[in-house]
XYZ file of C-alpha atoms in Angstrom:
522
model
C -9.930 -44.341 50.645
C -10.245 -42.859 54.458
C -6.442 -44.029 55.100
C -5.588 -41.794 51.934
C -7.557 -38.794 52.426
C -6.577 -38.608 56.586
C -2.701 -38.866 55.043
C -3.472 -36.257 52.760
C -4.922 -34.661 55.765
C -2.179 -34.591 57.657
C 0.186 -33.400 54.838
C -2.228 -29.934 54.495
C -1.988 -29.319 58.170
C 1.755 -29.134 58.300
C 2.711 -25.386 57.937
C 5.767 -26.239 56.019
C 3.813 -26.618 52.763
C 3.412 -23.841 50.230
C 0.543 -21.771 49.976
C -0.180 -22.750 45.996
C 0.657 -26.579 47.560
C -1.545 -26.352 50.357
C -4.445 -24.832 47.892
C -3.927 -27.456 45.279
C -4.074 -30.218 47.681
C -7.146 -28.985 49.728
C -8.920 -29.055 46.003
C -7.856 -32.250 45.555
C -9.155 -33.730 48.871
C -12.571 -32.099 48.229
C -13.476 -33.167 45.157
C -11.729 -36.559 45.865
C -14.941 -39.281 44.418
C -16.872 -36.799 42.994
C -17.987 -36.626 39.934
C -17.101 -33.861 37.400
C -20.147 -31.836 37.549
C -20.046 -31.756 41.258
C -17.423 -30.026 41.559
C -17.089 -26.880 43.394
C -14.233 -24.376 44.181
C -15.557 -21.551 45.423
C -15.585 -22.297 49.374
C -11.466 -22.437 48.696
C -9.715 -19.218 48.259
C -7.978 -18.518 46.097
C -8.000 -21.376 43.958
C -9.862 -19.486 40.885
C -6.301 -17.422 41.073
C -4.323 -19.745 41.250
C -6.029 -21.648 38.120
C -5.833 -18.443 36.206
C -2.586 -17.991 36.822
C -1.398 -21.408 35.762
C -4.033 -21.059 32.661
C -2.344 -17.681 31.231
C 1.139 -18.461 32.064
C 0.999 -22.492 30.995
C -1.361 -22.152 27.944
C -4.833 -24.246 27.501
C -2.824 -27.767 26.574
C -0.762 -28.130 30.003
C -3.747 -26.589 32.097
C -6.036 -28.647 30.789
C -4.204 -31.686 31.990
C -4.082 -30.198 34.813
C -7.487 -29.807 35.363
C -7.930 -33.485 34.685
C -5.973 -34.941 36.941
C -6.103 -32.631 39.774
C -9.548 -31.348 40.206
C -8.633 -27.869 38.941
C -11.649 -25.933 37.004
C -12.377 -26.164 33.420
C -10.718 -23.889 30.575
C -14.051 -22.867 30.026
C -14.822 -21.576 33.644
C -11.747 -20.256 34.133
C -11.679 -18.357 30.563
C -15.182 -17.100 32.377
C -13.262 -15.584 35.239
C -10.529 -13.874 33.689
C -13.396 -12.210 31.448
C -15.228 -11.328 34.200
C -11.921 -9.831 36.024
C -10.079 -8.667 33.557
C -10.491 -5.068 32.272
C -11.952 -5.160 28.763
C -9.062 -3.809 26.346
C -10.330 -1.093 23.592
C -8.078 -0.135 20.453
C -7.219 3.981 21.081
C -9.025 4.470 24.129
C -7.143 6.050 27.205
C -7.329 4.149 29.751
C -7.114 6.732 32.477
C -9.805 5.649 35.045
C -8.296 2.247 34.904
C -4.804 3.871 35.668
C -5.984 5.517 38.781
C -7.624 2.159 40.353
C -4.097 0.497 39.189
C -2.207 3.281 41.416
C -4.660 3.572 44.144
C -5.357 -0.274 44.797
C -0.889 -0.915 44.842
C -0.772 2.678 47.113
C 1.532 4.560 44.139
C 2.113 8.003 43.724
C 0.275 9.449 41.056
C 3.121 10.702 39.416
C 4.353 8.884 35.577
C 6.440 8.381 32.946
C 5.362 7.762 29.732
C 7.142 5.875 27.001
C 6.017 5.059 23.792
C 7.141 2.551 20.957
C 5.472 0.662 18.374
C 5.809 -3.098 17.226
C 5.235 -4.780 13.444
C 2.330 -6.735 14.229
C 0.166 -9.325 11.211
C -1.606 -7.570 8.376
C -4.887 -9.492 8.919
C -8.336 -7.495 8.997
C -10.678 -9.364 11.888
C -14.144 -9.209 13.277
C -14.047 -8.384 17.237
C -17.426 -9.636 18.438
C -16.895 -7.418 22.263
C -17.200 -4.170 20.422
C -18.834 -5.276 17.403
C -15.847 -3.806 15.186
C -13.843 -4.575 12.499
C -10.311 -4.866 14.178
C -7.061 -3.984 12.400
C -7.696 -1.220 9.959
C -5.428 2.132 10.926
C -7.723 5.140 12.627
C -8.008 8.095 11.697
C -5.935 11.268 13.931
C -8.211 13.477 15.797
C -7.090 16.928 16.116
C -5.337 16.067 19.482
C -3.060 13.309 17.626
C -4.667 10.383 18.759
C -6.618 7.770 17.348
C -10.149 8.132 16.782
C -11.907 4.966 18.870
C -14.317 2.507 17.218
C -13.957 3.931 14.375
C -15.218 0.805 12.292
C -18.671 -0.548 13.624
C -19.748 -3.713 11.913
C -22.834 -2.506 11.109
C -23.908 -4.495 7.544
C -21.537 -6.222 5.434
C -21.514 -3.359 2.934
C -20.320 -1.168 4.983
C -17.496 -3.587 6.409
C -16.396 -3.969 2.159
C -16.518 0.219 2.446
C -13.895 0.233 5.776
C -11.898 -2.426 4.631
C -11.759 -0.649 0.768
C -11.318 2.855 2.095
C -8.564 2.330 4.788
C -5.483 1.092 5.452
C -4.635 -1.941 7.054
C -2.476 -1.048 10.328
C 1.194 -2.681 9.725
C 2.311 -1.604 13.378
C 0.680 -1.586 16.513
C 1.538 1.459 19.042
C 1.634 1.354 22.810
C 1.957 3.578 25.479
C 3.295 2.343 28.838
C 3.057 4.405 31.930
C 5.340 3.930 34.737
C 4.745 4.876 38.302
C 7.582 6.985 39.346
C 8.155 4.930 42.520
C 10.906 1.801 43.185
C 9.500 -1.415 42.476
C 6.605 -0.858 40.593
C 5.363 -2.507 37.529
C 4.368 -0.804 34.103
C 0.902 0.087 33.229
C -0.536 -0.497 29.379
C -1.945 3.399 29.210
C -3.314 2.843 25.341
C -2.301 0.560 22.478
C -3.672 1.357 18.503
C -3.192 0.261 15.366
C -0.836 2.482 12.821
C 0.922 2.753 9.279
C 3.328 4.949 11.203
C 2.473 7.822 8.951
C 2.088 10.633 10.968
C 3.591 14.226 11.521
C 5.371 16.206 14.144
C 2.667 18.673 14.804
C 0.323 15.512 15.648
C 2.756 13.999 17.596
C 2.777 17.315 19.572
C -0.345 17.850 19.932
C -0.664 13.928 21.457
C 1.665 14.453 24.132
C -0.223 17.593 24.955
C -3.402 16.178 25.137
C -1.841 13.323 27.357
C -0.630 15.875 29.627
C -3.731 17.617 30.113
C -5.752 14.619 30.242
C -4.199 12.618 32.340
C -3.803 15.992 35.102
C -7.450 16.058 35.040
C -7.717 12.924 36.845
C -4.881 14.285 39.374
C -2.250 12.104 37.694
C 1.139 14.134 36.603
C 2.952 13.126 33.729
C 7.169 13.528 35.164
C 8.697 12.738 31.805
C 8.098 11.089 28.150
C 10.438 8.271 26.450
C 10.941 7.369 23.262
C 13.396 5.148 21.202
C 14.462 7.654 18.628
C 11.934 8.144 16.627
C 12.547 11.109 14.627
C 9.484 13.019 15.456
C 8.909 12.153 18.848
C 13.151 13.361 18.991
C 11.708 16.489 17.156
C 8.951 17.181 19.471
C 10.670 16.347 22.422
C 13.836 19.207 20.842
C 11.357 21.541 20.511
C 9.999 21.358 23.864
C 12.644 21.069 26.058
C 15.730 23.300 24.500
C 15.419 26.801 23.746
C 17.072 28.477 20.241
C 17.747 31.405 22.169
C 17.461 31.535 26.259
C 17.834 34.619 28.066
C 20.508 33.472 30.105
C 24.018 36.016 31.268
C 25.958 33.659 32.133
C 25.751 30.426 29.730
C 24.274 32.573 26.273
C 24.633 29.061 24.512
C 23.420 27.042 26.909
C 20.280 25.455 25.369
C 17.755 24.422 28.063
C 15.046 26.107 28.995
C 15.285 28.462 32.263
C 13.098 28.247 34.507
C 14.370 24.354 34.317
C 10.865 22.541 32.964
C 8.984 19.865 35.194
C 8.077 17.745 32.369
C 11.649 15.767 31.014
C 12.089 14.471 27.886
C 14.528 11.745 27.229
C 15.276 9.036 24.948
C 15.983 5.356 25.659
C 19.623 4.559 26.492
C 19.828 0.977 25.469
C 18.358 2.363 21.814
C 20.951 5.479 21.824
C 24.031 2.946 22.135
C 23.016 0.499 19.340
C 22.922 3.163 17.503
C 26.216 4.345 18.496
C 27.467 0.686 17.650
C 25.818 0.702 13.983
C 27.830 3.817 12.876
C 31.031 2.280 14.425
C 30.188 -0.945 12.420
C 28.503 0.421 9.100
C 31.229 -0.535 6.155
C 31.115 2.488 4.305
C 30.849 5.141 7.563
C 34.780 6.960 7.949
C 34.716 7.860 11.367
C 37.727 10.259 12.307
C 39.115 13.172 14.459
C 41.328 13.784 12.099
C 44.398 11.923 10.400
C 46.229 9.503 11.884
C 43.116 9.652 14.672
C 40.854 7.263 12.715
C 37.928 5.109 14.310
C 37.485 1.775 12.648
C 35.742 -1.631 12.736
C 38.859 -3.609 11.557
C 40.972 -2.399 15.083
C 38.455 -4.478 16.820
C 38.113 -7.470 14.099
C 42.333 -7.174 15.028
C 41.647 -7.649 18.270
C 39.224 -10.444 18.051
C 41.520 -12.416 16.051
C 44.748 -11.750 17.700
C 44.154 -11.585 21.627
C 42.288 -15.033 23.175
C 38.868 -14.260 23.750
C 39.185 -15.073 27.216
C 40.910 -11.483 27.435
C 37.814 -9.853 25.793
C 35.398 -11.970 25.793
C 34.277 -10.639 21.980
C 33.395 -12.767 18.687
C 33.380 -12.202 15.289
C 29.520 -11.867 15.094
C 29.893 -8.862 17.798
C 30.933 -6.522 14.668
C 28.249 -8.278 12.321
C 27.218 -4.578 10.913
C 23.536 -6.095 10.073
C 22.829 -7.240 13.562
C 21.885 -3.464 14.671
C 19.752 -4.125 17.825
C 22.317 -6.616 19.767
C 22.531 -4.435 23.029
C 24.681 -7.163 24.489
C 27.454 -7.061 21.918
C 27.519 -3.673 22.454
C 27.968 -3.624 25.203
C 30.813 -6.370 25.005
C 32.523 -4.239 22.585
C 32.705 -1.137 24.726
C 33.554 -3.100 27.925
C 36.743 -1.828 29.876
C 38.580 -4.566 28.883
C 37.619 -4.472 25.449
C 39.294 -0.648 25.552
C 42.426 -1.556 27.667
C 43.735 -3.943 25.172
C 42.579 -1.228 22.299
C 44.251 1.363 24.429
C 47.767 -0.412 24.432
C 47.514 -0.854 20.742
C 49.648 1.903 18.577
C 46.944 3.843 16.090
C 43.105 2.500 18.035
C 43.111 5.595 20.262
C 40.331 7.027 18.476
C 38.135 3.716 18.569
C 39.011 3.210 22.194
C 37.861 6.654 22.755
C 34.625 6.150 21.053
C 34.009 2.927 22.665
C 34.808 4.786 26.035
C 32.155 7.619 25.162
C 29.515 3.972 24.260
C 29.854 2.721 27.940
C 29.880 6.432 29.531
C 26.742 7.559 27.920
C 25.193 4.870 29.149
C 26.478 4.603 32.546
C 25.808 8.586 33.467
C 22.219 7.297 32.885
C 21.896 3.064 33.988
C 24.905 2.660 36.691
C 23.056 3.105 40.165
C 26.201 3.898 42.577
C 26.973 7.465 40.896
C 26.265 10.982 42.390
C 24.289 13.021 40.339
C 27.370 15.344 39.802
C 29.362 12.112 39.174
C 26.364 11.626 36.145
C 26.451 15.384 34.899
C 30.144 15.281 34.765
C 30.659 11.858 32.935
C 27.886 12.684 30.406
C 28.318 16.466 29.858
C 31.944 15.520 29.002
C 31.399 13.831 26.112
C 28.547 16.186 25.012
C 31.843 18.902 24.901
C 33.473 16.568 23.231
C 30.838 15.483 20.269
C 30.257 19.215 19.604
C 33.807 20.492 18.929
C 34.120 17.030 16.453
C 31.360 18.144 14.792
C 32.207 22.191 14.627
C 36.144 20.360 13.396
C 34.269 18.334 10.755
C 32.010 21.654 9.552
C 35.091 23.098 9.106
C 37.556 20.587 7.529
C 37.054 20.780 3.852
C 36.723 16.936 2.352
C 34.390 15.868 6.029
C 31.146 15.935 6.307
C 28.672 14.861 9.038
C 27.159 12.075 6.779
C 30.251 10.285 6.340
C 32.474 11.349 9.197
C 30.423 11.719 12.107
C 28.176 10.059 14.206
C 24.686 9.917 13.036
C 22.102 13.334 13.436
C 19.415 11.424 15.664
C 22.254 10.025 17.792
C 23.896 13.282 18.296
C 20.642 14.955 18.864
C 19.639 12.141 21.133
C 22.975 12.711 23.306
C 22.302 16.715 23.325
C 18.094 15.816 24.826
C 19.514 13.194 27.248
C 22.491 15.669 28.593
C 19.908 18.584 28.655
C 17.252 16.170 30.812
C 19.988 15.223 33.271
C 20.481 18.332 34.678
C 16.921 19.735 34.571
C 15.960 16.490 36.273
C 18.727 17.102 39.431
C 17.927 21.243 39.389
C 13.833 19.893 39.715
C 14.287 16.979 42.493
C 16.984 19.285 44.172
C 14.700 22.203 44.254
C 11.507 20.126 45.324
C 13.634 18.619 47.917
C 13.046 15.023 47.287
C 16.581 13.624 45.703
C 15.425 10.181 46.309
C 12.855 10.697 43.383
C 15.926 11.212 41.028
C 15.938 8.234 39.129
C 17.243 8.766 35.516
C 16.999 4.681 34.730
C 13.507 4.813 35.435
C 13.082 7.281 31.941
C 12.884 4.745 29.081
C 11.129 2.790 26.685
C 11.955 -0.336 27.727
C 8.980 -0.342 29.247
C 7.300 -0.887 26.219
C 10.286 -3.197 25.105
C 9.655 -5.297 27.906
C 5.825 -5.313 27.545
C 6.645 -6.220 23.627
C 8.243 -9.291 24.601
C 5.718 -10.271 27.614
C 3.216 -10.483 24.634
C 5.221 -12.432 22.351
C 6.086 -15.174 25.405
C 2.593 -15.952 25.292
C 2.137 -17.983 23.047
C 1.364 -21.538 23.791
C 3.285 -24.919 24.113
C 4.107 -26.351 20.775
C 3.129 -22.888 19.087
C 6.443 -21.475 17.079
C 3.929 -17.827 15.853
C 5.619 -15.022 18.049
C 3.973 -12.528 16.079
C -0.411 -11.221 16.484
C -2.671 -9.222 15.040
C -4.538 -6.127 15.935
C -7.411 -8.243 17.586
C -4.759 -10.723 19.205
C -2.562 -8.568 20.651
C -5.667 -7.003 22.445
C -6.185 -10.297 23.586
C -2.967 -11.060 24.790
C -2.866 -7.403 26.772
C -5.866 -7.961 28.993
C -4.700 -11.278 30.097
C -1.227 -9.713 30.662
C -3.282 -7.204 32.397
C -4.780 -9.690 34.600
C -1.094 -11.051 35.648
C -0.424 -8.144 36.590
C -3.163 -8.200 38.876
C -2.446 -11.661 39.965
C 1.094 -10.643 40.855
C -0.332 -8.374 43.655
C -3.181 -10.033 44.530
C -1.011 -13.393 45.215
C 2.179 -11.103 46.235
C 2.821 -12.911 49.975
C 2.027 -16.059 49.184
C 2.991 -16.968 45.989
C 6.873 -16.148 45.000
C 7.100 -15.223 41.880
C 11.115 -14.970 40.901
C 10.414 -14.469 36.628
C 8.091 -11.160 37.842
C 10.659 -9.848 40.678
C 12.941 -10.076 38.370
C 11.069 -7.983 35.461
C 9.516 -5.098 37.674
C 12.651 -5.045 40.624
C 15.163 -3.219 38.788
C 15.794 -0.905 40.531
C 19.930 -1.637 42.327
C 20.776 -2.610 45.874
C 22.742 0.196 46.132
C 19.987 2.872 45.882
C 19.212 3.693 49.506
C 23.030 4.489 49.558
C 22.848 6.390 46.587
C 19.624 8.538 47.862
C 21.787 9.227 50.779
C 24.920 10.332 48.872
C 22.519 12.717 46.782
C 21.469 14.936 50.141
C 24.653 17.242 50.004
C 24.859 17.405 46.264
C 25.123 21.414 44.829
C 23.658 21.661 41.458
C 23.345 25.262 40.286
């Protein structure tokens, strides 16, 4: 036993090991002929982290195998430090104070962006024993547009029949992510709440308001909001940012606001071009500029079946109409190879041209080596060219928009996004900071991404992706906790899944804030 633990010895001193390594093995060695109530991890640092983080991201049936046969804590204790840790989570509360300790303790500007998206999440009605509430019934709005908190004490069992009898049960669970408008940083869960998505546009104004105003009070500035189209966060987010009729001399119908607005408004390009995809794809949509100029699925089902696919790397289930959120055949179908071979093809130049316009939109936003005049010019031009289609359509007797055009939340989608663009380079240009100009950074896939975070979680030999109310609360402050665990460990433990989620942002940036110093937007 002395030959084994002086080996063992010898293996910890030698510097090549791996911090997690070197902390797994000194646990080992300590409690090496002890008994399981002896032992003890708190003279070794770290180790409680290290547990946790092997307990969230393995699940209780590896870690506790784990803990078996190599000393580590029990589920039990280390449940006990996560809860001890670990911010509590509570349905429709803001979680401002927690926000501020999240940018303070990771040095981030207290500057945001806010995106918000909702989820379909189990129909089940639960008792939360933390808050003493009954979990999963929709709130009522206040008159800011948010969700009244604990709502539903469990005070008697009568008056848990009278909640569950007078309410509705919440069929989709709402989040909203805040962002840290800085490189490199990681999303923050601002507030999540149960919903029956029925709701107005005056509410939803009022919300983003009271966000605003809220959030400023504890010296935090809200940069921008992000939503995936939903029609009336798209009508809010209209209403705010473009003006009917500016007093402007030289560009009478230009729509944006002058003086250009601090706040931005802009919706999620990854959602804008499925949705440019679905129209192209949707059987009975008749997409044309105008006879012979006629956009259609069956030049690319030509094309699929005629070229190799090793030319366009595209399959049949690419223009599967009723797979509308595939963001990667969209973006195969749009590719420039995709609209080369189109392009040579007698009668496709309106669907190459509409695929073209796909891949542009996006790029003017996602593609990190253009100028910002490179990104008004690419995006602006097909803003020109969407409005004189539809002012050709208005006008043609036999079109209408329904039929013939793309759809109204897409267009008005486009018109918010080109609008943003330029009052975001006019405000970092002005405020002489171009680095800050960072028009990936305004999405929801921030809320996407947390979506499917929660979903992972599930355990080993568990096939239920989807939670409840009360589950996905518990799912968000262990989440929460990773998050914590990232930067607490961030030096010694490499992490490639979590570089890979919050270091987005391209190589080429530094040479892209330098190319923006001399750029003349006026």
């Amino acid at each position: 036993m002395f030959g084994m633990m002086q080996a063992t010895s010898e293996v910890t001193d030698n510097s090549k090991l791996s911090f997690m390594l070197k902390t797994i093995v000194e646990c080992a060695v300590n409690n090496a002929g002890k008994r399981p109530q002896a032992f003890r991890y708190d003279q070794i640092p770290y180790l409680k982290d290290v547990a946790a983080l092997f307990f969230i991201l393995a699940g209780p049936l590896v870690y506790d195998i784990m803990a078996k046969n190599m000393s580590f804590p029990a589920i039990c204790t280390i449940q006990k430090f996560i809860n001890c840790n670990a911010d509590p989570v509570v349905e429709c509360v803001l979680s401002i104070p927690e926000l501020v300790s999240f940018l303070d303790k990771r040095n981030l500007p207290r500057e945001i962006i806010v995106s918000i998206d909702a989820t379909a999440v189990s129909q089940r009605v639960q008792y939360d024993p933390k808050t003493n509430q009954v979990c999963g019934l929709k709130p009522a709005l206040n008159s800011c547009g948010l969700p009244v908190a604990l709502s539903f004490p469990a005070v008697s069992a009568a008056k848990i029949k009278e909640f569950i009898d007078n309410n509705s049960v919440s069929t989709v669970a709402f989040v909203i992510m805040a962002r840290p408008h800085a490189a490199n940083a990681p999303a923050f869960c601002l507030s999540l709440y149960g919903s029956d998505n029925k709701f107005s546009t005056s509410q939803v104004d009022s919300s983003l308001q009271y966000l605003a105003k809220a959030c400023a009070e504890k010296g935090i500035l809200i940069k921008g909001f992000s939503t995936d189209g939903d029609p009336r966060y798209l009508k809010t987010m209209l209403m705010r940012s473009l003006s009917n009729n500016p007093n402007h001399d030289k560009w009478p119908w230009f729509g944006m606001i002058c003086p250009t607005p601090s706040n931005f408004y802009v919706q999620d390009t990854i959602h804008l071009m499925v949705k440019l995809k679905s129209k192209l794809l949707k059987p009975s949509a008749v997409l044309s500029f105008g006879p012979p100029y006629i956009i259609s699925r069956g030049h690319i089902v030509d094309l699929i079946q005629r070229v190799s696919k090793d030319s366009h790397e595209l399959i049949l289930a690419c223009v599967n109409p009723r797979d509308k959120m595939n963001f990667r055949a969209a973006e195969k179908l749009c590719s420039e190879k995709v609209c080369e071979l189109l392009r040579s093809v007698l009668g496709c130049e309106a669907t190459t041209t509409f695929l073209e316009m796909t891949r542009e939109v996006k790029e003017a936003y996602l593609k990190g080596t253009l100028t910002p005049i490179e990104r008004i010019e690419l995006f602006w031009k097909w803003v020109f060219v969407l409005r004189m289609w539809r002012k050709w359509i208005l006008d043609t007797p036999g079109y209408t928009l329904g039929n013939n055009f793309v759809t109204s939340n897409a267009y008005s989608c486009i018109e918010l996004n080109g609008h943003a663009l330029i009052s975001m380079c006019r405000h970092f240009r002005d405020l002489g900071k171009p680095e800050l100009f960072r028009p990936a950074y305004f999405t929801s896939q921030d809320s996407e991404d947390f979506f499917r975070s929660l979903r992972s979680m599930s355990t080993i030999k568990s096939a239920e992706t989807t939670f409840s109310i009360l589950e996905m609360k518990h799912k968000v402050r262990r989440l929460d906790y990773l998050s914590e665990l990232y930067t607490k460990l961030d030096g010694k433990v490499v992490f490639p899944r979590a570089k890979k989620l919050f270091l987005k942002v391209p190589a080429s940036v530094c040479k892209f804030s330098l190319m923006m110093l001399n750029w003349n937007v006026q």
